[in-house]
PDB file of C-alpha atoms in Angstrom:
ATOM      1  CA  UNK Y 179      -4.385  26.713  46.849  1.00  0.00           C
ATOM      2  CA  UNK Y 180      -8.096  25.735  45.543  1.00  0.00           C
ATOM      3  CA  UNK Y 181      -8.780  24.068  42.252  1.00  0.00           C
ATOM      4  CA  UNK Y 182      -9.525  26.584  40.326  1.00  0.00           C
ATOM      5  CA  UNK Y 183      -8.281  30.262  40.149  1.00  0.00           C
ATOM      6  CA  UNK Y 184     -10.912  32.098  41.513  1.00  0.00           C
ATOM      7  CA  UNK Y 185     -12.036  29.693  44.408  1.00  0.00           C
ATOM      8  CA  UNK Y 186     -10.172  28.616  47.037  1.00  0.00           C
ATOM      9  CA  UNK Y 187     -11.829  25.521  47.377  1.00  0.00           C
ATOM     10  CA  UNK Y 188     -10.547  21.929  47.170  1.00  0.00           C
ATOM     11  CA  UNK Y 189     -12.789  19.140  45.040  1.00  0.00           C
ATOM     12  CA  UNK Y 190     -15.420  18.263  47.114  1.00  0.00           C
ATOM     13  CA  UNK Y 191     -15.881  21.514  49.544  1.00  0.00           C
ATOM     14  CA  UNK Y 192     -18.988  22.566  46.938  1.00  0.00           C
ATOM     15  CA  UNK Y 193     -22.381  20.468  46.932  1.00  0.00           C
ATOM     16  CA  UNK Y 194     -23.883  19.899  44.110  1.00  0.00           C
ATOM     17  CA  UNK Y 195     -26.825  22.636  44.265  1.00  0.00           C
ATOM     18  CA  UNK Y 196     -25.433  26.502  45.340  1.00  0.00           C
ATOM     19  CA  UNK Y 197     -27.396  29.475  46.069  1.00  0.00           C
ATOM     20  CA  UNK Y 198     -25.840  32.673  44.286  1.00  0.00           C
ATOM     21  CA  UNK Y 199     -26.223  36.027  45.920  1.00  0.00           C
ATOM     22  CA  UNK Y 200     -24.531  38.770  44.470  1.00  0.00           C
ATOM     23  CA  UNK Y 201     -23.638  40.121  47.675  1.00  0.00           C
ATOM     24  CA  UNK Y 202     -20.826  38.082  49.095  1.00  0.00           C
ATOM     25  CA  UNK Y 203     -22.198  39.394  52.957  1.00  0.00           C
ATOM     26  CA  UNK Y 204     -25.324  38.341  51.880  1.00  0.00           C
ATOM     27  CA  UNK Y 205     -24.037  34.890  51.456  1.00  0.00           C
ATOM     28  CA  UNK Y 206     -22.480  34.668  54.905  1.00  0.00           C
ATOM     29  CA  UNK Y 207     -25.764  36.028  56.064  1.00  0.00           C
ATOM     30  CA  UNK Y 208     -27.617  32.835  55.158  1.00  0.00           C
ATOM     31  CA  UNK Y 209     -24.901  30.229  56.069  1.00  0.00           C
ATOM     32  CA  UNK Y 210     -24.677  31.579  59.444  1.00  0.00           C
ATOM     33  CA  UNK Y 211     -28.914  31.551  59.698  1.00  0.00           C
ATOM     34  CA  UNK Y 212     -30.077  28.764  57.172  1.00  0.00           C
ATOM     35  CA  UNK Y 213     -27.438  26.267  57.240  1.00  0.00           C
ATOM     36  CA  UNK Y 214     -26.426  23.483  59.955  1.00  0.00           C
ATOM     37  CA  UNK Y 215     -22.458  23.243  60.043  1.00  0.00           C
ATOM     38  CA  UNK Y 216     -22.090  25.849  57.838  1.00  0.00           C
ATOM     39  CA  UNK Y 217     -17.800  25.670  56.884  1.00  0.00           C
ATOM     40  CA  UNK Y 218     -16.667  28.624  55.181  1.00  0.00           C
ATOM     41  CA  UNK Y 219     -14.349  26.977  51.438  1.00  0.00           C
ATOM     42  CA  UNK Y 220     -13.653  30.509  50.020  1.00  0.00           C
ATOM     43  CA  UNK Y 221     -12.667  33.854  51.266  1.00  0.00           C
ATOM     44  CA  UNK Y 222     -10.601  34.810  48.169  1.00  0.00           C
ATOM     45  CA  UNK Y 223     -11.306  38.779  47.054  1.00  0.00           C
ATOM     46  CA  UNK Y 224     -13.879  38.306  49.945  1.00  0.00           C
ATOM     47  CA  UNK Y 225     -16.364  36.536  47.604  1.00  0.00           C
ATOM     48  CA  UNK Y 226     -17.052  34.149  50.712  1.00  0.00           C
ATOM     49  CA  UNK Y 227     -18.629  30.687  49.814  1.00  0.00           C
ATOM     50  CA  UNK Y 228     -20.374  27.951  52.456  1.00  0.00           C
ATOM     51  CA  UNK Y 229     -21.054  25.051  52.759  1.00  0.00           C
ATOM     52  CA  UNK Y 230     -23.522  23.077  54.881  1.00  0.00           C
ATOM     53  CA  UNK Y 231     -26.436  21.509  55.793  1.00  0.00           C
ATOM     54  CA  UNK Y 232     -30.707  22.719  55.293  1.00  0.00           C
ATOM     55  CA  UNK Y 233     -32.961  20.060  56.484  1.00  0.00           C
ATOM     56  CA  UNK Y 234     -30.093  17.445  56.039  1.00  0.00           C
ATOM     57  CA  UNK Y 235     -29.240  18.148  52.668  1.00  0.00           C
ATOM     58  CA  UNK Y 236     -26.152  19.192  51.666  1.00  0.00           C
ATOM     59  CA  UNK Y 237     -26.045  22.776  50.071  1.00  0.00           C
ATOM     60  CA  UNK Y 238     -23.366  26.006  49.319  1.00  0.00           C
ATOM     61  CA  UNK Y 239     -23.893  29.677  49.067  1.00  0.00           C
ATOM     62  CA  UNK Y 240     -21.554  31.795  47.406  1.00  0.00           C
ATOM     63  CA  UNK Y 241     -21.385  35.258  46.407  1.00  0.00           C
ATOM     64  CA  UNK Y 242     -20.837  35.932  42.705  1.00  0.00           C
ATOM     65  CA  UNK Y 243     -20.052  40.111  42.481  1.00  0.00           C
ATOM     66  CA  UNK Y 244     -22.128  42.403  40.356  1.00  0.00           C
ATOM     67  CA  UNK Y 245     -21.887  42.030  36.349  1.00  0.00           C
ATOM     68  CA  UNK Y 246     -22.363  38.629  33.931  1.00  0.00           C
ATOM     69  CA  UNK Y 247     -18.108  38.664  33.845  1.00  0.00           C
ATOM     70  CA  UNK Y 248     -18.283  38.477  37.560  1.00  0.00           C
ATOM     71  CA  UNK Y 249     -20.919  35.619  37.681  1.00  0.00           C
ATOM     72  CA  UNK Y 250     -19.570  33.936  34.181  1.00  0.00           C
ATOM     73  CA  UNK Y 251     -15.906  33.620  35.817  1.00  0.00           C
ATOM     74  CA  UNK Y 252     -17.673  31.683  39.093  1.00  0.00           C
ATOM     75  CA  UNK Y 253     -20.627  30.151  37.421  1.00  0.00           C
ATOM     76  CA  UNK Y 254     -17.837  28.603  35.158  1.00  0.00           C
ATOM     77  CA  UNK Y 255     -15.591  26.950  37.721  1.00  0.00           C
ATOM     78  CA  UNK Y 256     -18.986  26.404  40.069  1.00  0.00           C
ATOM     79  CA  UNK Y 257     -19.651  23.641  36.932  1.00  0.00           C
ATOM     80  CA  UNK Y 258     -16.373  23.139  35.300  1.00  0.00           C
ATOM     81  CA  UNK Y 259     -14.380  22.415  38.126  1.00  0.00           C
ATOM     82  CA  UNK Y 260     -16.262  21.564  40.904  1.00  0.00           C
ATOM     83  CA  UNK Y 261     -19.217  19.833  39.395  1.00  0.00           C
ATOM     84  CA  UNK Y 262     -22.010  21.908  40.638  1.00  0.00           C
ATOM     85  CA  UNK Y 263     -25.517  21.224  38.861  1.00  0.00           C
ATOM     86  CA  UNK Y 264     -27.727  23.461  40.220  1.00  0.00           C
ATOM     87  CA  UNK Y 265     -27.306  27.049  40.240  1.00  0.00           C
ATOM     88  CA  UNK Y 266     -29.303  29.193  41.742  1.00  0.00           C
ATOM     89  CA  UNK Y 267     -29.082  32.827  41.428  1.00  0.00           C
ATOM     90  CA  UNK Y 268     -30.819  34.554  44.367  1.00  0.00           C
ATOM     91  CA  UNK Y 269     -30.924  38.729  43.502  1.00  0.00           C
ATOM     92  CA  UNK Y 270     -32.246  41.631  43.251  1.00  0.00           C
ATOM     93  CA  UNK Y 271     -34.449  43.655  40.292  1.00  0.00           C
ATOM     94  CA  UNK Y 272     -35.847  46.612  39.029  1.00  0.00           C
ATOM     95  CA  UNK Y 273     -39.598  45.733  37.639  1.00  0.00           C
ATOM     96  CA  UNK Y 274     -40.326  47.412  34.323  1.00  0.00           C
ATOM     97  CA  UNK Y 275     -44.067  46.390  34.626  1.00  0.00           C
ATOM     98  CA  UNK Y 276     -47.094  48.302  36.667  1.00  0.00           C
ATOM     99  CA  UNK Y 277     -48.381  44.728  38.315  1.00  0.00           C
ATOM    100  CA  UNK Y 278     -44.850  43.245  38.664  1.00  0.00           C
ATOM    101  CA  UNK Y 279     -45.020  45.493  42.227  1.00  0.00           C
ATOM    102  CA  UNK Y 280     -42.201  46.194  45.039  1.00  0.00           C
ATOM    103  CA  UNK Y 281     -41.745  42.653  47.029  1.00  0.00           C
ATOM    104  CA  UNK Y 282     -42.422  39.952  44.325  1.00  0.00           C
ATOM    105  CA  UNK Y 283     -40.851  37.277  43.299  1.00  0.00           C
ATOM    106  CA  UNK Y 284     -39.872  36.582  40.062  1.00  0.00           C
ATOM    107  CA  UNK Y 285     -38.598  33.698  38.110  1.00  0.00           C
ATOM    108  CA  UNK Y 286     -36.697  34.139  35.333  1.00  0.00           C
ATOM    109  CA  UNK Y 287     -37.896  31.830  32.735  1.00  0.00           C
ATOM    110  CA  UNK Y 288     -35.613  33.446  30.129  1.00  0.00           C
ATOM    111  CA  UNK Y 289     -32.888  36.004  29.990  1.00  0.00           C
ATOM    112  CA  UNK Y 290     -32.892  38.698  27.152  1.00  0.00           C
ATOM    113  CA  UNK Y 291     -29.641  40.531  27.626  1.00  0.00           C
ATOM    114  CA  UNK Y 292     -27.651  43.482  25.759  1.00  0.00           C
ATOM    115  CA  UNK Y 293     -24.768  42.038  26.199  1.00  0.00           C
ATOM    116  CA  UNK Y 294     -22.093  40.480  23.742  1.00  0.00           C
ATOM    117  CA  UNK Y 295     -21.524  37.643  26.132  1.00  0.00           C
ATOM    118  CA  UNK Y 296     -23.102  35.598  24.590  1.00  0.00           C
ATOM    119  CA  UNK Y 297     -20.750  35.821  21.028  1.00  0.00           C
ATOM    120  CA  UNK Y 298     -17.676  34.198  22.769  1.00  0.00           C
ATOM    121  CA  UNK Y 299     -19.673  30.739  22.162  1.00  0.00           C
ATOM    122  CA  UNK Y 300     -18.984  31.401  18.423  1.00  0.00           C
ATOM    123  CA  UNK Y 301     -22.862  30.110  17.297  1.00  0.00           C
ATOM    124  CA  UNK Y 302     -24.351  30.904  13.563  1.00  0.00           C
ATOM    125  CA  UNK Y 303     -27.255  32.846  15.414  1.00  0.00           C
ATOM    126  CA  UNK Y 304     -28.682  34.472  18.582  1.00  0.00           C
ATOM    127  CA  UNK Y 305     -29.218  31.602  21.258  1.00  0.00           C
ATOM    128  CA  UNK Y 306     -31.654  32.265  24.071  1.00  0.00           C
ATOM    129  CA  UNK Y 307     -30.844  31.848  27.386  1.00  0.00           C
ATOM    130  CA  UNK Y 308     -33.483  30.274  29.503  1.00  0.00           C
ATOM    131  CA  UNK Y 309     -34.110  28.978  33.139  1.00  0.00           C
ATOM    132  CA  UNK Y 310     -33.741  24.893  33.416  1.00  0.00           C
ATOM    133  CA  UNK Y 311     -38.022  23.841  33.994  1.00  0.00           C
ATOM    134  CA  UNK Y 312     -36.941  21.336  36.741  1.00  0.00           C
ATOM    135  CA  UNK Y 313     -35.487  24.477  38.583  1.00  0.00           C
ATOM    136  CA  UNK Y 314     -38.431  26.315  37.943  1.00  0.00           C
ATOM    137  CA  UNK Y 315     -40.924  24.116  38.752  1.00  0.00           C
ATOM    138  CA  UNK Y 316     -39.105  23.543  42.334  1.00  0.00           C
ATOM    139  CA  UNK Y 317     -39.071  26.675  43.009  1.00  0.00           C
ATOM    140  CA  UNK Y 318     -43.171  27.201  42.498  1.00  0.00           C
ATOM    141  CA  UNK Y 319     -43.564  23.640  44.104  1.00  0.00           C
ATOM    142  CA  UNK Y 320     -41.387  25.464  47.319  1.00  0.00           C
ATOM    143  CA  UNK Y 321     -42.888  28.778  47.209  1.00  0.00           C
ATOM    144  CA  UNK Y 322     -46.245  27.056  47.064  1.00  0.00           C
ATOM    145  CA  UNK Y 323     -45.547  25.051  49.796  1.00  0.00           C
ATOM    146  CA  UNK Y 324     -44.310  28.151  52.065  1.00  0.00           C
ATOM    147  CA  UNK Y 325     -47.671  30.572  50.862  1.00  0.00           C
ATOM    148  CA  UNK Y 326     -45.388  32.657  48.748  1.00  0.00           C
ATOM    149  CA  UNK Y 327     -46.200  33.865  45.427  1.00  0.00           C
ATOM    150  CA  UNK Y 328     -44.051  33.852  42.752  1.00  0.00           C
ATOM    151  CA  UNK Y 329     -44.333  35.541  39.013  1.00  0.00           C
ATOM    152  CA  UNK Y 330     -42.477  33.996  36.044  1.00  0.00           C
ATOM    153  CA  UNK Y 331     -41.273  35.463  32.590  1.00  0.00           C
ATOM    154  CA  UNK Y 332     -38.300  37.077  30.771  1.00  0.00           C
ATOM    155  CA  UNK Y 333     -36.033  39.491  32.436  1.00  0.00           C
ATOM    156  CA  UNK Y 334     -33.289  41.569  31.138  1.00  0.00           C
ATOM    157  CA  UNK Y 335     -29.559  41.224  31.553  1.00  0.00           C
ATOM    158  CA  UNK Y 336     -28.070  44.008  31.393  1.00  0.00           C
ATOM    159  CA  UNK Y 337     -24.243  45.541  31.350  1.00  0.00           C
ATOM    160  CA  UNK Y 338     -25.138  49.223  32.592  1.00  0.00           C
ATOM    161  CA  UNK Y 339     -26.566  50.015  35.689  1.00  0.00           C
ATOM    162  CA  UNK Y 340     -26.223  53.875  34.812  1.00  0.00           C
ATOM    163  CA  UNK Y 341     -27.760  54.051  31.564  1.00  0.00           C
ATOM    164  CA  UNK Y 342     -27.327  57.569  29.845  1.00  0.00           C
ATOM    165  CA  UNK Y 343     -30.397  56.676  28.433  1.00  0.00           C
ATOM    166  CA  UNK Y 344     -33.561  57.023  30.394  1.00  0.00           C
ATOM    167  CA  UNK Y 345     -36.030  56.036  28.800  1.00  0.00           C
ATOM    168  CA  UNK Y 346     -34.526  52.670  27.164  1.00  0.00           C
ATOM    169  CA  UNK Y 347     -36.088  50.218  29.465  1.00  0.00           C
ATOM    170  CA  UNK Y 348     -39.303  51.260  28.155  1.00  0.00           C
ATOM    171  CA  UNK Y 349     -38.322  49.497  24.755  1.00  0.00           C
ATOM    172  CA  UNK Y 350     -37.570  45.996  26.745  1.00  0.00           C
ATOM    173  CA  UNK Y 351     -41.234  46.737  28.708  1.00  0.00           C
ATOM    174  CA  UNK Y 352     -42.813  46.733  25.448  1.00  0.00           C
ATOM    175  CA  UNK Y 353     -41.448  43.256  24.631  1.00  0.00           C
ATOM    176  CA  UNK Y 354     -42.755  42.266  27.735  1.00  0.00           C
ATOM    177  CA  UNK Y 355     -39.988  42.140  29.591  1.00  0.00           C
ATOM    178  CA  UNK Y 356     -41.068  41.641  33.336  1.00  0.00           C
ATOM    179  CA  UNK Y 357     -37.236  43.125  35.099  1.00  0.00           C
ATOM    180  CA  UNK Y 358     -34.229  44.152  34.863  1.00  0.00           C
ATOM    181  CA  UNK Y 359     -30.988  42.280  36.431  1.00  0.00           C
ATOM    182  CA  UNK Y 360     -27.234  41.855  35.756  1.00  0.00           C
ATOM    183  CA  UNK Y 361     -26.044  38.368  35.535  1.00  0.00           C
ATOM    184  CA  UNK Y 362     -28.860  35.980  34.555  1.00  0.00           C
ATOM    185  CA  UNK Y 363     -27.952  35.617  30.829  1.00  0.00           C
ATOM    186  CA  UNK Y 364     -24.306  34.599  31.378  1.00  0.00           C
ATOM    187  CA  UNK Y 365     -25.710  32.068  34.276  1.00  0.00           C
ATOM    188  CA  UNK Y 366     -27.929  30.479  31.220  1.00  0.00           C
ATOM    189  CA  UNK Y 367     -25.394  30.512  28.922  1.00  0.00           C
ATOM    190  CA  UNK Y 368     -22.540  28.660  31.221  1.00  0.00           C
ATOM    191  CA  UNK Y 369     -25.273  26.299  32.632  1.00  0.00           C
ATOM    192  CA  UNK Y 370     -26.205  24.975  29.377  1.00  0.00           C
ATOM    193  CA  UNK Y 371     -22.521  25.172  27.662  1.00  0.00           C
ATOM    194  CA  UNK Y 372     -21.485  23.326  30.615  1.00  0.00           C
ATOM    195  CA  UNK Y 373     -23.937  20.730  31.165  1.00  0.00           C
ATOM    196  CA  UNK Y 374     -25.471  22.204  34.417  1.00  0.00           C
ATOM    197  CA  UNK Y 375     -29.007  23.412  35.850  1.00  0.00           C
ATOM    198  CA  UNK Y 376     -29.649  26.986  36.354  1.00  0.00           C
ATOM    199  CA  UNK Y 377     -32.514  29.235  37.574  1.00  0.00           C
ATOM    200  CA  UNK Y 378     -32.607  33.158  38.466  1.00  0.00           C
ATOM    201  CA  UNK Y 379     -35.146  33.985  40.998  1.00  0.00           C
ATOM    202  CA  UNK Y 380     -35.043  38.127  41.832  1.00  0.00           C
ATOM    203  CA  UNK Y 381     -37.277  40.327  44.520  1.00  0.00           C
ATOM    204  CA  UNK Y 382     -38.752  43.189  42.468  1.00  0.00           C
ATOM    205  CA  UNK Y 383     -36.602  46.362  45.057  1.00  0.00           C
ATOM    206  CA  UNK Y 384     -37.961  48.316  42.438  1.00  0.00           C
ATOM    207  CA  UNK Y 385     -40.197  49.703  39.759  1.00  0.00           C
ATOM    208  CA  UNK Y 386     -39.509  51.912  36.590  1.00  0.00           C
ATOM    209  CA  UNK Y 387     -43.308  52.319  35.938  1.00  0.00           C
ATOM    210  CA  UNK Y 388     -44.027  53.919  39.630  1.00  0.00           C
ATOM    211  CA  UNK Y 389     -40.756  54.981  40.735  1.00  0.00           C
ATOM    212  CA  UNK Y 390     -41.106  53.212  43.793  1.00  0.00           C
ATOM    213  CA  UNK Y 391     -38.636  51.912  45.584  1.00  0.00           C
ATOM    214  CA  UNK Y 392     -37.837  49.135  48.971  1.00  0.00           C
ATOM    215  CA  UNK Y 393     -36.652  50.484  52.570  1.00  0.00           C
ATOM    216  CA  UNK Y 394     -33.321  48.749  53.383  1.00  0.00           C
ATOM    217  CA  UNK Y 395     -35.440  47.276  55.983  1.00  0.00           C
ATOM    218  CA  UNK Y 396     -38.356  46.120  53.867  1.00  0.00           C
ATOM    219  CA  UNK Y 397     -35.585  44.478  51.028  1.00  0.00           C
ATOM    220  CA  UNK Y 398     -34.445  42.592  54.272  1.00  0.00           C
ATOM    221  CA  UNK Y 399     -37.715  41.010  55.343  1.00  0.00           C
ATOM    222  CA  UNK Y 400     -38.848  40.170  51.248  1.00  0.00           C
ATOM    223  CA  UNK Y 401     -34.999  38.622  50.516  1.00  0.00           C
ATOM    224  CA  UNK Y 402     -35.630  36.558  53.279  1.00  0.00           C
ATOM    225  CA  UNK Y 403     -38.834  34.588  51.729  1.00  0.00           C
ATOM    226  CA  UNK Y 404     -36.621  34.521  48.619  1.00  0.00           C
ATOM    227  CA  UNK Y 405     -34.285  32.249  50.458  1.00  0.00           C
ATOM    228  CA  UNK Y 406     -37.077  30.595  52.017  1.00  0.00           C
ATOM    229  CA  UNK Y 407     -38.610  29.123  48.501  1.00  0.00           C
ATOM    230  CA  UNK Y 408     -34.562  29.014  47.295  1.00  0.00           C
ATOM    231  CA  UNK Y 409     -33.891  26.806  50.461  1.00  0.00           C
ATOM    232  CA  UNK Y 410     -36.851  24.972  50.320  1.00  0.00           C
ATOM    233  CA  UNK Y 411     -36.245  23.647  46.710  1.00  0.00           C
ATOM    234  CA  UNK Y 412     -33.593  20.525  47.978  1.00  0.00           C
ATOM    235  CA  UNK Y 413     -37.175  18.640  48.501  1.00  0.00           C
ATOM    236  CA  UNK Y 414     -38.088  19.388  45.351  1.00  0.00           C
ATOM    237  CA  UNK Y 415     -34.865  18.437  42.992  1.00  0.00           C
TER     238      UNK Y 415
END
């Protein structure tokens, strides 16, 4: 039995900084690639977590599911239990702006969301969930350093994939909003509840303005430089 109830992990299996695919395969993907003696602490409901080495720091990777209540349940035993402090949310996104183009990077500086998540914290108003700046600025320090560019701004967190709606994420592009995503907002919200760091950096796989979309094989090669600047910000924390 782990710690917690979700991971099967004992105190000390987690380092203190985790990368957080949604994809659970995508996680073993860059254990078995990125990481140095790469030991697998989870398997439970296949949501496979690792932990090892990348350039002789100690990091994890963990899948997290689709959906904040998917990423609030791990994000909340990631901190809670465990004592991770830097989370780092490595995704996917659907760009709801002409020059946010397929292949970009984006950092997600804040997280609007239309979900109620965030009213289980019982606050007299609407808090807004935002990226931690040390985060951010090691991830443009690392993406600088690699030749990658990166965009920054507020995304959306949303709770439907399949909206029966259209048109509604042309209201959020008004606002500015640079993409859409699932689990960001809940991510800020348990970060800062808890006490931790937390950024969500997402390759644009698609855009509402142009209806374009990423080859399987093309989302491959532009999630890998996402993991490159992810990796590469242990030099920079």
């Amino acid at each position: 039995m782990g710690a917690s109830l979700h991971i099967d992990a004992q105190i000390g299996d987690i380092a203190e900084t985790i990368l957080l695919p949604g994809d659970p395969l995508r996680a073993k993907f860059i254990a078995e690639n990125f990481f140095e003696n790469a030991e697998c602490f989870n398997k439970t409901r296949n949501m496979f977590g690792y932990t090892g080495t990348y350039k002789g720091e100690k990091i994890s990777v963990m899948g997290t599911g689709m959906g904040m209540p998917s990423i609030a349940i791990y994000s909340h035993e990631l901190i809670d239990v465990y004592g991770c402090k830097n989370l780092i949310r490595i995704g996917s996104a659907g760009s709801y702006q002409a020059d946010i183009e397929l292949k970009d990077l984006v950092l997600a500086t804040a997280s609007s969301t239309d979900s109620n998540f965030q009213y289980t914290f019982d606050l007299p108003g609407y808090y807004s969930p935002s990226a931690d700046f040390d985060l951010i600025l090691a991830a443009k320090k690392s993406a600088d350093k690699n030749g990658i560019k990166v965009k920054a701004g507020n995304v959306l967190s949303a709770d439907v994939f399949y909206d029966d709606d259209p048109d509604t994420w042309k209201r959020w592009a008004k606002m500015g909003v640079l993409a859409v995503e699932m689990e960001s907002a809940a991510l800020y919200l348990n970060a800062a509840r808890y006490g931790a760091k937390a950024l969500t950096m997402v390759t644009i796989s698609d855009n509402f303005v142009t209806g374009g979309r990423l080859s399987n094989e093309e989302r491959e090669k532009s999630f890998t430089d996402m993991m490159t600047v992810a990796l590469g910000m242990s030099e920079f924390i």
